[in-house]
Coordinates of C-alpha atoms in Angstrom, one line a residue:
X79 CA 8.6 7.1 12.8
X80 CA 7.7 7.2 9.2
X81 CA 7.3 3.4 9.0
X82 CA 5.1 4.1 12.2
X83 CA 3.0 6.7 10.3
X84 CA 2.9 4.8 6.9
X85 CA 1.2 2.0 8.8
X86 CA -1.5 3.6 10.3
X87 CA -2.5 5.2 7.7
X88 CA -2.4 2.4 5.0
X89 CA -1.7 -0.6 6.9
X90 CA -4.6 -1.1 9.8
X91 CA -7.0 -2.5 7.4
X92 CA -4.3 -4.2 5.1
X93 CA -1.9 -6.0 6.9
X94 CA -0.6 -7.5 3.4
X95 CA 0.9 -3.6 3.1
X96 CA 3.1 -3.9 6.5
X97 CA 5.8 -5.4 4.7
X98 CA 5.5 -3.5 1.4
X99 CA 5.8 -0.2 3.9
X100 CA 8.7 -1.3 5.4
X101 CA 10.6 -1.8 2.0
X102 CA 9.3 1.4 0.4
X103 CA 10.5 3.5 3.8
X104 CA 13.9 1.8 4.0
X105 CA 14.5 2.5 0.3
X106 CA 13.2 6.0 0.8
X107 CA 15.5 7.1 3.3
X108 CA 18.5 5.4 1.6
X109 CA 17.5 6.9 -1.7
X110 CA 15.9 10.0 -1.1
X111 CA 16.2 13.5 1.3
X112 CA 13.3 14.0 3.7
X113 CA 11.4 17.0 2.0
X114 CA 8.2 17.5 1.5
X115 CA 8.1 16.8 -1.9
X116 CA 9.7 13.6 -1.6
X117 CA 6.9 12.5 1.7
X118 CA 4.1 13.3 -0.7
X119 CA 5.4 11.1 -3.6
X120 CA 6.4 8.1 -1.3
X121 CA 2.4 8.6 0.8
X122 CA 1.2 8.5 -3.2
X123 CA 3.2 5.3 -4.0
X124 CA 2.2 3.6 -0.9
X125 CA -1.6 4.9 -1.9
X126 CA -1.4 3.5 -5.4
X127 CA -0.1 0.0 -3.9
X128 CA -3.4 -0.1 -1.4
X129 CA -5.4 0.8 -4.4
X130 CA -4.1 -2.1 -6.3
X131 CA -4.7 -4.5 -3.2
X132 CA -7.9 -3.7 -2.7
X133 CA -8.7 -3.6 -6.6
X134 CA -7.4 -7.1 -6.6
X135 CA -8.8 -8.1 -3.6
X136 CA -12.5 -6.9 -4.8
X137 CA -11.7 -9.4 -8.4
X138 CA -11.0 -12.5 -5.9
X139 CA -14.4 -11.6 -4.2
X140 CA -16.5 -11.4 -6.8
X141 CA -14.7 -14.8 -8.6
X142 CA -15.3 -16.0 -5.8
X143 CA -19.0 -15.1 -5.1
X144 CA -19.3 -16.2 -9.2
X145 CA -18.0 -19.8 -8.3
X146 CA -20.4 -20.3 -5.4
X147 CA -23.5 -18.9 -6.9
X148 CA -22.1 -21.3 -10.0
X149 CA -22.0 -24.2 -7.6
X150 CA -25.1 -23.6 -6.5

């Protein structure tokens, strides 16, 4: 269920994340009680780790659009 919720709201538009979701859960709930407290750090981690995706994502973009206007 929490893997289920994890990748909606992370994964749709990242499916790079699925795995990364997967790991985090099953180390959360080997590690960790279910509290709230605990839900909100992991839904943070999982955040920061999109962040970073897309951050690098965005750098091999605009390399990318740099090389072809270069080419050009």
């Amino acid at each position: 269920m929490l893997i289920s919720k994890f990748r909606a709201k992370f994964g749709k538009d990242h499916p790079d994340l699925k795995n990364y979701i997967d790991n985090e859960v099953g180390r959360f709930m080997t590690a960790n009680r279910l509290t709230e407290s605990n839900l909100k750090e992991l839904d943070e981690k999982i955040g920061l780790e999109k962040y970073n995706l897309e951050k690098k994502l965005a750098i091999k973009a605009d390399r990318a659009a740099q090389r072809a206007l270069g080419d050009g």
